[in-house]
Each structure stands twice: as C-alpha cells, then as structure tokens.
Short mmCIF file of C-alpha atoms and ligand atoms in Angstrom, two decimals:
data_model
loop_
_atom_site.label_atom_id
_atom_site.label_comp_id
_atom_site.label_asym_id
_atom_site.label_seq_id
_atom_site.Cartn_x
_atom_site.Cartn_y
_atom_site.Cartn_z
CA UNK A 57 -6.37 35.83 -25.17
CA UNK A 58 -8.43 35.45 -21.72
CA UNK A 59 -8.62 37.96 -19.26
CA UNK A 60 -10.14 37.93 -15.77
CA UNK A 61 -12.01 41.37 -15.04
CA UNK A 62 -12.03 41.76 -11.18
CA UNK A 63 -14.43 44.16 -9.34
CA UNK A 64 -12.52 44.17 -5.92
CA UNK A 65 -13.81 45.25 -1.95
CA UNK A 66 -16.08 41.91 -1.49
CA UNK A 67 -15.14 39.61 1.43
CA UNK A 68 -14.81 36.15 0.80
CA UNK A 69 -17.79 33.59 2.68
CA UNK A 70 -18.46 30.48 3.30
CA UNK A 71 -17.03 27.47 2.07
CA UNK A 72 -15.17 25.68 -0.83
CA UNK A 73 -13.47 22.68 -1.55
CA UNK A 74 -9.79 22.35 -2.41
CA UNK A 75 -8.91 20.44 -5.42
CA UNK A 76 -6.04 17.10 -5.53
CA UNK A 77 -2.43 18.95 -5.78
CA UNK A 78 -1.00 19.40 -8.45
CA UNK A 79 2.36 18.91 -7.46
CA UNK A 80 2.10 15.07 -6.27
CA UNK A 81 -0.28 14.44 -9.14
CA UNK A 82 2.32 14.91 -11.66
CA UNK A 83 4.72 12.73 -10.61
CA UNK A 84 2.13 9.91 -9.32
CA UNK A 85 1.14 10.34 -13.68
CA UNK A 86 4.80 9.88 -14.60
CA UNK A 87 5.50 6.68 -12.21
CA UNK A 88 2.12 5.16 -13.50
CA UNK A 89 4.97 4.02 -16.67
CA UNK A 90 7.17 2.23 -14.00
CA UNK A 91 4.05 -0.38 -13.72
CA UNK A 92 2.06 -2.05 -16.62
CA UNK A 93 -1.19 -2.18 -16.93
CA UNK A 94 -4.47 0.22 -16.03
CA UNK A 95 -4.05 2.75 -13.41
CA UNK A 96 -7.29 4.99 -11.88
CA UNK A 97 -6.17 8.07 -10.27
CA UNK A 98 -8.72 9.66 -8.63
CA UNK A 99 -8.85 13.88 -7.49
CA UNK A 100 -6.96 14.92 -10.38
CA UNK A 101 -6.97 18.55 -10.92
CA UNK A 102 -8.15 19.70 -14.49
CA UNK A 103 -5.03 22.04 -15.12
CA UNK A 104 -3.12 23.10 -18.10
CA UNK A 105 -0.21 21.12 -16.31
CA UNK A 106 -2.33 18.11 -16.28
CA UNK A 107 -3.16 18.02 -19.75
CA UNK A 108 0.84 18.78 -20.61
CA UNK A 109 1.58 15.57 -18.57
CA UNK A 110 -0.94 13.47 -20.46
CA UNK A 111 -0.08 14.54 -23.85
CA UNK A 112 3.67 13.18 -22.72
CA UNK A 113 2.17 9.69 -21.32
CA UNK A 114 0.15 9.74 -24.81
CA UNK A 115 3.39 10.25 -26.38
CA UNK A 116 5.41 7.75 -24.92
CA UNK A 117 2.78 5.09 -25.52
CA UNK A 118 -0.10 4.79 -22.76
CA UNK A 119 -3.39 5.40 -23.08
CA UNK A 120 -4.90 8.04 -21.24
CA UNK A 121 -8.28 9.11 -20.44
CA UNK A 122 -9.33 11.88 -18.04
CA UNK A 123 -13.22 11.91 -16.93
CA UNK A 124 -14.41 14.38 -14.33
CA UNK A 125 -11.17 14.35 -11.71
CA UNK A 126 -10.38 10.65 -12.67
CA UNK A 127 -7.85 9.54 -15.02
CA UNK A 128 -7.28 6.03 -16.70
CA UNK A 129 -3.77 5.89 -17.70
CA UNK A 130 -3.30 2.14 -19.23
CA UNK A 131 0.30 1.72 -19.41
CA UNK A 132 0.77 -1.80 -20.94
CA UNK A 133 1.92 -0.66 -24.53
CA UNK A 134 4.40 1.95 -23.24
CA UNK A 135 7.41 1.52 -26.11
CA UNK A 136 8.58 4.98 -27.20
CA UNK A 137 11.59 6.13 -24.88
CA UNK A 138 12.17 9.83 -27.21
CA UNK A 139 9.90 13.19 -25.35
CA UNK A 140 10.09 15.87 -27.98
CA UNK A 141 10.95 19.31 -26.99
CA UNK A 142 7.21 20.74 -28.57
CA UNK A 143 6.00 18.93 -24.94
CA UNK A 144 8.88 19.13 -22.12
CA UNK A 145 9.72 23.27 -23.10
CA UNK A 146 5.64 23.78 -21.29
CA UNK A 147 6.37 22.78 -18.19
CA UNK A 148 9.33 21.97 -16.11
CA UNK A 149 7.82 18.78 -13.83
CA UNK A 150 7.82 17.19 -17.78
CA UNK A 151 11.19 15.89 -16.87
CA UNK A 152 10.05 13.48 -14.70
CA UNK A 153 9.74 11.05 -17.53
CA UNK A 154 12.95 10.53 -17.46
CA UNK A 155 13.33 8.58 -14.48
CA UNK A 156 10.25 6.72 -15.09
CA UNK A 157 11.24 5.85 -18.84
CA UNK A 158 14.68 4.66 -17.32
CA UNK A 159 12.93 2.29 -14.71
CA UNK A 160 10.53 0.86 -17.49
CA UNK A 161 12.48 0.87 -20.72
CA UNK A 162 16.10 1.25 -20.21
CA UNK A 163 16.43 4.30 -21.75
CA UNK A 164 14.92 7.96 -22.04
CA UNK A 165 15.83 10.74 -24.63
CA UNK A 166 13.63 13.77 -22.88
CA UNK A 167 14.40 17.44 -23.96
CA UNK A 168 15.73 19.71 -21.36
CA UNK A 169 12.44 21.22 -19.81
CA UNK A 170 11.23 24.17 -19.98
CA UNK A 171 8.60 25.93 -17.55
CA UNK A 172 7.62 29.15 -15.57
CA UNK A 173 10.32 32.04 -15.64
CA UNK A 174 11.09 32.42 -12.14
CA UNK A 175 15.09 32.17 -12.53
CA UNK A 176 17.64 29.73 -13.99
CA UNK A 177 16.05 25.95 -13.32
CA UNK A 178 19.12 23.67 -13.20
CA UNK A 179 18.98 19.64 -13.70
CA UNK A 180 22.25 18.93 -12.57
CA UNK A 181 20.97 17.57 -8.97
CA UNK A 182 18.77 14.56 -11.30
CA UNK A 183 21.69 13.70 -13.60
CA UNK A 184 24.48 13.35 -10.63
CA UNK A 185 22.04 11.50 -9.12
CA UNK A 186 20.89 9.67 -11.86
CA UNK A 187 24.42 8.82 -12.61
CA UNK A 188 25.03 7.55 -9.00
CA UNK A 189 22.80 4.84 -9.87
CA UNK A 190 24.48 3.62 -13.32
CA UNK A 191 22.85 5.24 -15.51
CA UNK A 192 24.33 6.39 -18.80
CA UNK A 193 23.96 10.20 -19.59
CA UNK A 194 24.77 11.75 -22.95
CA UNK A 195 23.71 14.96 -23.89
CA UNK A 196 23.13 15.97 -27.64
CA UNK A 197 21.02 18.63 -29.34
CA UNK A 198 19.16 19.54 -26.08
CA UNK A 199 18.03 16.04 -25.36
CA UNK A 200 19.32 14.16 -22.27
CA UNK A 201 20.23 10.83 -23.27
CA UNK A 202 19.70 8.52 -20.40
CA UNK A 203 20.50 4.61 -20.83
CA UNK A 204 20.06 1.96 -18.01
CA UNK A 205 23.63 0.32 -17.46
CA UNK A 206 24.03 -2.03 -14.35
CA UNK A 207 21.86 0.49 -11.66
CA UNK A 208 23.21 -0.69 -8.33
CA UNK A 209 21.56 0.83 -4.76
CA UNK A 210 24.05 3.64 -3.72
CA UNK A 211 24.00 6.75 -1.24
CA UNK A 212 23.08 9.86 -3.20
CA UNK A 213 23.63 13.29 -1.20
CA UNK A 214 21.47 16.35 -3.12
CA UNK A 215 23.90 19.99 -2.64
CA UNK A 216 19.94 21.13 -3.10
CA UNK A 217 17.17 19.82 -1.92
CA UNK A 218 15.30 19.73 -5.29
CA UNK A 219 11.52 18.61 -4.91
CA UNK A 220 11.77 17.25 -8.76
CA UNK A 221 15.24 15.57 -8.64
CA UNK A 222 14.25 13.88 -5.68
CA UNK A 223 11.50 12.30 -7.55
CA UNK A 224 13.21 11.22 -10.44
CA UNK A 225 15.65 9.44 -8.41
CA UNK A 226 13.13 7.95 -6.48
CA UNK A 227 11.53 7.14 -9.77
CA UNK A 228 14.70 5.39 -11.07
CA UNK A 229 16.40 3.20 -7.77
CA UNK A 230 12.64 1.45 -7.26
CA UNK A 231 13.60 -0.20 -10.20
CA UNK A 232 17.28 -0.69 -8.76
CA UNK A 233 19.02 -3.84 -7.46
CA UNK A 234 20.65 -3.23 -3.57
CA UNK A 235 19.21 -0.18 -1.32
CA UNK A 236 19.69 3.49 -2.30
CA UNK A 237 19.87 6.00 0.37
CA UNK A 238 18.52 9.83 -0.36
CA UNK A 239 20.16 12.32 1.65
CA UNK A 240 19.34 15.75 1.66
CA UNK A 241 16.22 15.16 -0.42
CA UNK A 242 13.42 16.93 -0.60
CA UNK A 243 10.52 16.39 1.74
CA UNK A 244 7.57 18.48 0.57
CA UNK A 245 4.17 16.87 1.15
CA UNK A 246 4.61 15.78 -2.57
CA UNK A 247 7.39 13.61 -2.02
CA UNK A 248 5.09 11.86 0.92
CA UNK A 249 2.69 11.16 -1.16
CA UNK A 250 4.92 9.82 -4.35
CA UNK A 251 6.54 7.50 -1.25
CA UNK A 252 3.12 6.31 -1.13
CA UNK A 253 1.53 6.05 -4.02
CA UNK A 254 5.01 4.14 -5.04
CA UNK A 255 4.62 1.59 -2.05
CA UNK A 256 1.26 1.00 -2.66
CA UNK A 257 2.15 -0.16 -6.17
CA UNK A 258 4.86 -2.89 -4.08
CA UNK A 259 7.51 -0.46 -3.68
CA UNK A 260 9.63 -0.56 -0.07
CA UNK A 261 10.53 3.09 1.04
CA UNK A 262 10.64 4.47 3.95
CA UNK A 263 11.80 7.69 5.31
CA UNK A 264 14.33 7.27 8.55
CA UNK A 265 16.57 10.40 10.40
CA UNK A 266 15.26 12.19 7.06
CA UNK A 267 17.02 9.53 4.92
CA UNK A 268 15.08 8.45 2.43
CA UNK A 269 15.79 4.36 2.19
CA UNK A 270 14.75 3.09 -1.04
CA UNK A 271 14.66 -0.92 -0.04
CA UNK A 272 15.59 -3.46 -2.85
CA UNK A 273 12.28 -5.21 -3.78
CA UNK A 274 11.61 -8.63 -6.03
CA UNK A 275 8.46 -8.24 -7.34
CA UNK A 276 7.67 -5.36 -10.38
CA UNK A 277 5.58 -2.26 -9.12
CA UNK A 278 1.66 -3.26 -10.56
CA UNK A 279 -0.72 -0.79 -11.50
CA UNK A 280 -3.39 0.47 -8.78
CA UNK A 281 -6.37 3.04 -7.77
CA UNK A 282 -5.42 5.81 -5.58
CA UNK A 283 -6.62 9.58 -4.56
CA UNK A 284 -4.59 12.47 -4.59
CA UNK A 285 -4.65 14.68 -1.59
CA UNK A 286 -5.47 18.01 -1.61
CA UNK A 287 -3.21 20.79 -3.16
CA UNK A 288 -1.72 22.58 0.40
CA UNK A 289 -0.86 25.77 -1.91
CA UNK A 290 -4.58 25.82 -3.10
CA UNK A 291 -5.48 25.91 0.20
CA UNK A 292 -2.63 28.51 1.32
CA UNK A 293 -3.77 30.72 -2.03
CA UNK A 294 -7.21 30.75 -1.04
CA UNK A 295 -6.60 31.37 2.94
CA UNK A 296 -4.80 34.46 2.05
CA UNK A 297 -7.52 35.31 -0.39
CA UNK A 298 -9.57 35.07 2.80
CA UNK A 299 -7.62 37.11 4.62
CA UNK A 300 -7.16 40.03 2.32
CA UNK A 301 -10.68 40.69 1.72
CA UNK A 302 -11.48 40.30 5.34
CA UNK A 303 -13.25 37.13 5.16
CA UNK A 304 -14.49 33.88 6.65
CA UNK A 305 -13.77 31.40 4.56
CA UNK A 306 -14.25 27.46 5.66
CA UNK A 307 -11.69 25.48 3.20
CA UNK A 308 -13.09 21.35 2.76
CA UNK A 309 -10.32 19.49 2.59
CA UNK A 310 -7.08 21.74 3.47
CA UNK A 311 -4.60 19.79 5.95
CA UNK A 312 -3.51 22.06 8.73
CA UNK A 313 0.03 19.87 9.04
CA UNK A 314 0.78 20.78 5.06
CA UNK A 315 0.23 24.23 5.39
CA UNK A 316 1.74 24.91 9.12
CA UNK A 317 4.63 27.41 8.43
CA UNK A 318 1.45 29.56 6.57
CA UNK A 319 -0.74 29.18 9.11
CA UNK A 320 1.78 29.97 11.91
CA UNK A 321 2.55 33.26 9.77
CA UNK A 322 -1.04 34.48 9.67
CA UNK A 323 -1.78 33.82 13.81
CA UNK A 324 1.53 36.14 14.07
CA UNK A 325 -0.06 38.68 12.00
CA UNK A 326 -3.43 38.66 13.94
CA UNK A 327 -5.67 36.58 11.37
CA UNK A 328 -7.93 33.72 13.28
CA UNK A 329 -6.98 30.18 11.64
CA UNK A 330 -8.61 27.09 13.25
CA UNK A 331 -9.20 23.64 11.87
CA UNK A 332 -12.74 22.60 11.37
CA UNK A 333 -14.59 19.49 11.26
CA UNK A 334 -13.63 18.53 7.71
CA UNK A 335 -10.61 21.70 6.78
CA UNK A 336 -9.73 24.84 8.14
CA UNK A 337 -10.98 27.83 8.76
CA UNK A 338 -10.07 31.83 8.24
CA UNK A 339 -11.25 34.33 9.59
CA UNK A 340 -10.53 38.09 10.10
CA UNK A 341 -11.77 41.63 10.29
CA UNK A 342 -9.37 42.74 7.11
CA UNK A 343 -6.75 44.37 9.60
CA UNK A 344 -3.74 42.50 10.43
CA UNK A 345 0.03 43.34 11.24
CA UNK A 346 3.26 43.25 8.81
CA UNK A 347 5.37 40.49 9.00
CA UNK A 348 8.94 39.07 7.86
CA UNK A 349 9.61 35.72 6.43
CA UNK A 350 12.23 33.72 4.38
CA UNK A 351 11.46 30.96 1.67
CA UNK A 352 13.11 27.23 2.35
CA UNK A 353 12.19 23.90 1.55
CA UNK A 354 9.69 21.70 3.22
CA UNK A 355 8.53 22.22 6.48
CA UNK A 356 10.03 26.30 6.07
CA UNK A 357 8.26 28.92 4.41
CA UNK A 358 6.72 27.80 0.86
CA UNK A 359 8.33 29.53 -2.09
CA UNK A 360 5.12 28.99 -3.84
CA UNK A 361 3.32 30.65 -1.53
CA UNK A 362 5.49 33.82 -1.15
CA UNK A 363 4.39 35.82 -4.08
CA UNK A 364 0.51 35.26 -2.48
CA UNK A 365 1.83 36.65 0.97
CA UNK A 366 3.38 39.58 -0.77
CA UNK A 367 0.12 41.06 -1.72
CA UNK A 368 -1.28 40.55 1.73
CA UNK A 369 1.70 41.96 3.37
CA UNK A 370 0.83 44.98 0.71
CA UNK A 371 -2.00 45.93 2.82
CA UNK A 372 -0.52 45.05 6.25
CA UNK A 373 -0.13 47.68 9.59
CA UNK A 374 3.69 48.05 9.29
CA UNK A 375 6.87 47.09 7.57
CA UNK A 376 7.98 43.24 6.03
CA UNK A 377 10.65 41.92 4.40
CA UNK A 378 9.97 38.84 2.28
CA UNK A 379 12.97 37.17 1.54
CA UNK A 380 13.46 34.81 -2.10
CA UNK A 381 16.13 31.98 -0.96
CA UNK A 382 15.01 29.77 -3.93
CA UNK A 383 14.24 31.47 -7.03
CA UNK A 384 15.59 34.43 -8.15
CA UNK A 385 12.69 36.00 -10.56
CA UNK A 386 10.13 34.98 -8.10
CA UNK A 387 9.38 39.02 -7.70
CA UNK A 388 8.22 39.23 -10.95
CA UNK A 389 4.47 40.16 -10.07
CA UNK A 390 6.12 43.28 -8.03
CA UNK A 391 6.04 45.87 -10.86
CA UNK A 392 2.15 44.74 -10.76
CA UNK A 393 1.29 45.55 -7.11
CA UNK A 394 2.88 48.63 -7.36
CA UNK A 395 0.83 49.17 -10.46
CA UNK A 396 -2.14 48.57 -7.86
CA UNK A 397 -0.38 51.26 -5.51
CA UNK A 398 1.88 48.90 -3.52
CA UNK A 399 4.76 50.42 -1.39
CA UNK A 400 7.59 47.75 -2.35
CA UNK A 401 11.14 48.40 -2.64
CA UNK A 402 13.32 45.69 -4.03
CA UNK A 403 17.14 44.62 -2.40
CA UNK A 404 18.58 41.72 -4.49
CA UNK A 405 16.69 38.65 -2.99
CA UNK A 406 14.53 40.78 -0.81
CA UNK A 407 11.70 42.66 -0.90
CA UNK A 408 10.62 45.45 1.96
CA UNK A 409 6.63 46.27 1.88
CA UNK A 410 5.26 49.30 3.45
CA UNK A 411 1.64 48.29 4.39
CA UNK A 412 -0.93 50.80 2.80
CA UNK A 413 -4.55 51.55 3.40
CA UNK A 414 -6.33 50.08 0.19
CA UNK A 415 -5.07 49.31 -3.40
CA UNK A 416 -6.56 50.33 -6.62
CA UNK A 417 -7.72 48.28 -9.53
CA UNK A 418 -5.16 48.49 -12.61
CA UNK A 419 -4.51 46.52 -15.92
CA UNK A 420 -1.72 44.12 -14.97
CA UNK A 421 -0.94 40.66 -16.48
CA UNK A 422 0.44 37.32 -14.77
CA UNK A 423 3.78 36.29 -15.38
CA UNK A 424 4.05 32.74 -13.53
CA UNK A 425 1.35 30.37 -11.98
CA UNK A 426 2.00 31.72 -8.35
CA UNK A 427 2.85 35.31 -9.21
CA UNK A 428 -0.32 35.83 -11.71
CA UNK A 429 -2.51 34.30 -8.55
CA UNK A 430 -0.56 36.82 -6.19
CA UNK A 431 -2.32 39.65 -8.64
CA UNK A 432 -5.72 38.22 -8.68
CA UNK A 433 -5.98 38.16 -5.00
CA UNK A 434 -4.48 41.42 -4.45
CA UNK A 435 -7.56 42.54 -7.44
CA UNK A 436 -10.07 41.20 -5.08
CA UNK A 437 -8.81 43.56 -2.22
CA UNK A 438 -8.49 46.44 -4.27
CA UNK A 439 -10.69 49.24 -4.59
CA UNK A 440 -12.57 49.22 -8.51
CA UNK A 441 -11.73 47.28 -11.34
CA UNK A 442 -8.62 45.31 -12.21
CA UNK A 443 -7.98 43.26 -15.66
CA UNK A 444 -5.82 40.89 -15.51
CA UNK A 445 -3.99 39.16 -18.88
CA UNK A 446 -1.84 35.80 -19.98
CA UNK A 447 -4.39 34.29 -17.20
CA UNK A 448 -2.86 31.12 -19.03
CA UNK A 449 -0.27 30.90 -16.41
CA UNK A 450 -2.79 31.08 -13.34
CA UNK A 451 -4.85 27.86 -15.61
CA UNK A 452 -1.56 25.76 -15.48
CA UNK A 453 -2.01 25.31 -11.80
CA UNK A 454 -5.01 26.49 -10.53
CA UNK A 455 -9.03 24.31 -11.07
CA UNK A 456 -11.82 26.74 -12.03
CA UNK A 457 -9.96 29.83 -10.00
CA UNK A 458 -12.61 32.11 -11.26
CA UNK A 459 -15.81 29.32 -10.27
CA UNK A 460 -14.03 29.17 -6.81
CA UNK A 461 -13.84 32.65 -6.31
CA UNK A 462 -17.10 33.74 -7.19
CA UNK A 463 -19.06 31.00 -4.91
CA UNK A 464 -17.63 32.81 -2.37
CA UNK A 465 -18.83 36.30 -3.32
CA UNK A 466 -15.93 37.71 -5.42
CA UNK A 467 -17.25 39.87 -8.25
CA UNK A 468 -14.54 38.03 -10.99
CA UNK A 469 -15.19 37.06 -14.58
CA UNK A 470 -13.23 35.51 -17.09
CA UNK A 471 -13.52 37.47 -20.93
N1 EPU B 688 18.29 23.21 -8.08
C1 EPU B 688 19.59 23.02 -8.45
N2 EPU B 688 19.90 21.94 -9.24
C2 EPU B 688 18.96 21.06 -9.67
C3 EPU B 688 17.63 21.25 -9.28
C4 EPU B 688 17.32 22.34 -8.48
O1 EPU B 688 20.47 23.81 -8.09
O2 EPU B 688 19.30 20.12 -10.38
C5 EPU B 688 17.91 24.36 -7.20
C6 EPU B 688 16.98 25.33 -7.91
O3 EPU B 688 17.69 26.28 -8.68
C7 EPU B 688 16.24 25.96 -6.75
C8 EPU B 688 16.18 24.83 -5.71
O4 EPU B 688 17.15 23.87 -6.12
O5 EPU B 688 16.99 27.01 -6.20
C9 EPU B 688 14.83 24.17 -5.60
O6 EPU B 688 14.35 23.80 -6.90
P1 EPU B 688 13.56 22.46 -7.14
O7 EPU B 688 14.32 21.57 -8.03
O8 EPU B 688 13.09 21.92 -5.84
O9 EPU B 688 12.30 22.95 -7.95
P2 EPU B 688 11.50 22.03 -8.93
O10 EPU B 688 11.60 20.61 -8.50
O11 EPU B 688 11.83 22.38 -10.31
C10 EPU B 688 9.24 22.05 -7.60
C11 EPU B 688 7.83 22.51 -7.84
C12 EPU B 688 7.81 24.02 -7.94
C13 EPU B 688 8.33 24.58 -6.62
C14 EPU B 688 9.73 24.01 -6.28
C15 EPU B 688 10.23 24.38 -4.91
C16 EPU B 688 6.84 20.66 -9.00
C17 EPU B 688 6.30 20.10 -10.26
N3 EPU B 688 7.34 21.88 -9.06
O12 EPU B 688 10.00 22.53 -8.69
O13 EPU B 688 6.46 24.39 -8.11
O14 EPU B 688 8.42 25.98 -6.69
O15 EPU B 688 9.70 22.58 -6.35
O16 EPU B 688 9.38 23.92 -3.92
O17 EPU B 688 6.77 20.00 -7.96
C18 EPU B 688 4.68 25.72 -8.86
O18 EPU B 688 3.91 24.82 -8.50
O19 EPU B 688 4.27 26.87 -9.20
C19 EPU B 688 6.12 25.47 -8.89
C20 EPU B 688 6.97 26.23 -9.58
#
C-alpha cells in the first residue's frame, strides 16, 4: 500500500495551477447519459473518483475514453439500466446514475452507494423527490428500483439541502413534462455549473428567489464540449497549505467568489489573501490568530474544507471551536493531529483547539479524502518526518497532490 513520507518546516512558493472540480465533474459525467451521442469534457481531474464514475458509464453502456484531462464519453448505445453494487459501494456521488438512467431509459436499478465514512449518508431527500416527480421506487436486495411512470413538473421542498439529491432531481425533471420547482436545494458552485452544463445541452433552468425553476422544454438535451471549472476546495486545500507553512503561494485558476466564506476566515485570522491577475494569492509570515467557525451549505462555511482548517487552527495564537453541522464522523483525522501534538478536545459536534507552537512528524494514516489531506498539510508544518498511509483516500479526490506539493518546495514523496 502507498505511503507519502513528509519532511515538514518548508514554506510553500510560487505558483500552481488548480485542477477542474471534482464535484461538478461527476455529475456533468452522469448527465452526459440524458443526451445521445459524443460528449468532450474538457479539465477533468485524473482521480480515483473519476475513474469509479467511468467504469459506471462503461457499465451502463457508453463508451468512454479519458486522454490527458479530456474525456470522450459517446453515449449513443447506452441500454443497460442495472449498476452493480462492486461499483456504487466506492463512492457515494455513484448514485447519480439514477436520475440520469431514469431521464434516458425509464428505469434504473442502482445499489445503495457507498463512499467515505464521515457519518450515516441518507438517500431519502433523492427518492421523496424522485417520487414527487412520478417515479416508481421499489427497493429489493439493496438495489433502488426506480421506473419512469407519468413524471409531471411539481414543487419539490428538500428538509436538507443535499448537494447530490439536488442533482439527481435536476437530473430527472429535465426530462419531465410541466415545470418543477426546487426549493431548498442545494446551491454549491457544483450545482451552478450542472445548471449549466445542462442548459448548454438545451435544457431551460434558471435559478429565481433561490428557487430552482426547471422549465418544460421540447427538444431532447444533445451532446456537447464543455470545461469544468476549477475545484474551489483544491484551491481552499492548497491556500491553507500556504498558510501553514508560512508561504506565498499564487493559485492559477482559484475563483475568489467560490471560496469567499474561506477567504473571509483567513483575513480574520491575519493571513494576506488577494486576487491576482489570473487566481489568488496567499501570503503570510506563518503566525496568525485562532478562530471559530460552523459548517453549512453553500455560501456558509465548507464542510469539506473544515477538517483542512482544523490543522491550521492547530497551530493558531489562541483558542477555536470548529463546529461539524453536517457530518457527524467528519473529526475522524483528530486522533491524528494529536498524534502530531495537537491540543484538541472533542464536545459532540464540536471541536475546541488550543493553538501550539510547532507539531511533530508522526506515523498517521488518512481516513477520508478531506480528513487524510487535513494530515498531509498539517505534515508539511510539522517539525521532522511524518508517514502517512491508505493515501488511497487523499487519490479519490485530489490530482498529483504529491507533484503539486513539491513544485512548490515541500519535501513529500510518495513510497
Ligand atoms: N442528507 C439527508 N438526506 C438525504 C441526503 C442528505 O438527510 O437524502 C443530509 C446528510 O446527512 C448531510 C446533509 O444532508 O447531513 C448534506 O449531505 P449531502 O447530501 O449534501 O452530501 P452529498 O450530496 O452526499 C456532497 C459532496 C460531498 C460534500 C457534501 C456537502 C459530491 C459528490 N459530494 O455529498 O463531498 O461533503 O455534498 O457539501 O458532491 C468530498 O468531496 O470529499 C465530499 C464528501
């Protein structure tokens, strides 16, 4: 199994680009199905997330090829509505097929998904809204059985705003005679960009008083070329990696409106963070002040970013309390940074840090995408050598970590 052996204390300068995000990528893959014929997505993140979702188009009937950052997904001969459970248990975003497979073929018979263990990961938000719509559900042996009945346009309120269920629905009343209004959806940059790539295909959405309006449309979606944007927690990872080494760190391609409730955070705590000609720019002397925040959905504090902050706030001037609203096992890389001499006591969905003066390398291991890169930037701040294992997790979401990294001066290698 892979390790990454850190040598931490080097700041982190210059520049580097951020890669297309995963998080709209994977849904843009999945609606590809809901139009026949050759799609060309451009920016697409080599991840082991990636390569789940393509082995599920595979399945399902498309052909798939992924050069460079560009996939060709050729959809024409989609005909196989069943997702095995071998697939869907990797990663959670797998359900997306469902809606998609609904919109194209009428039916879907997808496993119920698996993915990172960061606390119980309901589906009932997709199937009440699913069912809204018309469609059929029937669950048997694990598999959600979803058949197309007579979808009609309805209004669909979500008790949570899930960033996934909102897809799916989106995924399934495109396809759907009369208008369908979201309310309560999500509305993470993601979503935006699904919304988009979706229109561009001939879709009619638009987002009004934070409604999303699915309009009825006559013609079918057709297949098209697009770019994915770039991944804002990427960009957030990698400006706190600045940070915590004391860096200056230029990052090509981050959006400062994506990444605002961040960025706000770090100007509290005393860390310079400026947009640049072509990204954004961090910049500090490595000492900064505590601070307090609590997770929420899009534009609040990213969950996915929290576990990252955690090992900044590790090394802050003061006391902060990090608060979990969405996921309750997102603390998991804790018993790590105390490992690597945190001061972090744990209340139920909280977490109080006592800022110390350094941390020291340790052997720790990743337990989730964000919490394993949480570990690997608090390794690059700490004081000698840190080995890190499952690294898998930190691959699912995250391009050439290690390649980044080290073109801006981190001592990191993967074994
Ligand atoms: N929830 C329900 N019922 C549902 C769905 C969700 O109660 O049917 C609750 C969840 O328990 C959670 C909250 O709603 O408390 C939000 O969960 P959500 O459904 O939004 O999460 P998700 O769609 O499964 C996506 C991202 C996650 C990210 C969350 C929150 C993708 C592929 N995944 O997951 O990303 O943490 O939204 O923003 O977009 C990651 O990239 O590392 C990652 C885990």
């Amino acid at each position: 199994m892979e390790k990454f052996i850190i040598d931490g204390g080097r700041r982190l300068e210059g520049e580097v680009e951020i890669s297309g995000s995963k998080n709209a990528c994977l849904p843009i893959m999945a609606a590809t199905l809901l139009a026949s014929g050759k799609h060309l997505i451009h920016k697409v993140p080599k991840l082991g997330d990636v390569y789940t979702m393509i082995k599920i188009l595979r399945v399902v009937g498309a052909k798939v090829e992924f050069e460079g950052n560009t996939l060709s997904i050729d959809t024409t001969e989609v005909n196989n509505s069943k997702v095995p459970y071998e697939v869907v248990s990797k990663m959670r975003a797998s359900f997306l097929v469902t809606g998609a497979l609904v919109g194209r073929l009428g039916e879907a018979h997808v496993s119920r998904p698996g993915g990172c263990a960061i606390g119980p990961r309901p589906i009932d938000e997709h199937l009440h809204g699913f069912e809204m719509l018309g469609v059929k559900i029937k669950e048997e042996h694990g598999y959600i059985n979803a058949y197309r009945n007579s979808l009609k346009g309805t209004e669909i309120h979500l008790n949570e705003q899930s960033v996934t269920a909102t897809e799916n629905i989106l995924l399934v009343s495109v396809t759907t005679k009369g208008e369908t209004h979201i309310i309560n959806g999500a509305r993470e940059p993601h979503i935006s960009e699904l919304i988009n790539f979706l229109n561009l295909a001939g879709a009619n959405i638009e987002i009004e008083n934070d409604i999303i309006i699915v309009h009825e449309t006559s013609n079918s979606l057709h297949s098209l070329e697009y770019e994915i944007s770039t991944d804002y927690i990427e960009a957030g990872t990698l400006m706190i990696g600045t940070a915590i080494t004391g860096g200056n760190v230029n990052l090509i391609g981050a959006k400062w409106e994506d990444s605002i409730a961040l960025i706000t955070n770090l100007q509290e705590m005393g860390i310079e963070v400026e947009k640049t000609n072509n990204g954004v720019r961090v910049k500090t002397n490595g000492k900064y002040n505590a601070c307090s925040i609590k997770t929420a959905p899009y534009p609040g504090f990213p969950t996915d970013i929290q576990p990252q902050l955690t090992s900044l706030l590790a090394l802050a001037d003061g006391t902060s309390v990090v608060t979990e609203t969405m996921f309750e096992q997102r603390f998991n890389h804790i018993p790590e940074l105390i490992r690597m001499g945190a001061q972090v006591t744990t209340d139920g969905r909280s977490v109080v840090i006592n800022g110390v003066d350094e941390l020291s390398g340790a052997q720790v291991m990743a337990s989730d995408i964000r919490g394993g890169v949480a570990i690997v930037l608090a390794g690059l701040a700490a004081k000698g050598k840190t080995e890190i294992s499952r690294i898998y997790h930190i691959d699912r979401g995250y391009e050439g970590i290690e390649t980044k990294l080290e073109s801006l001066g981190a001592n990191i290698k993967r074994v």
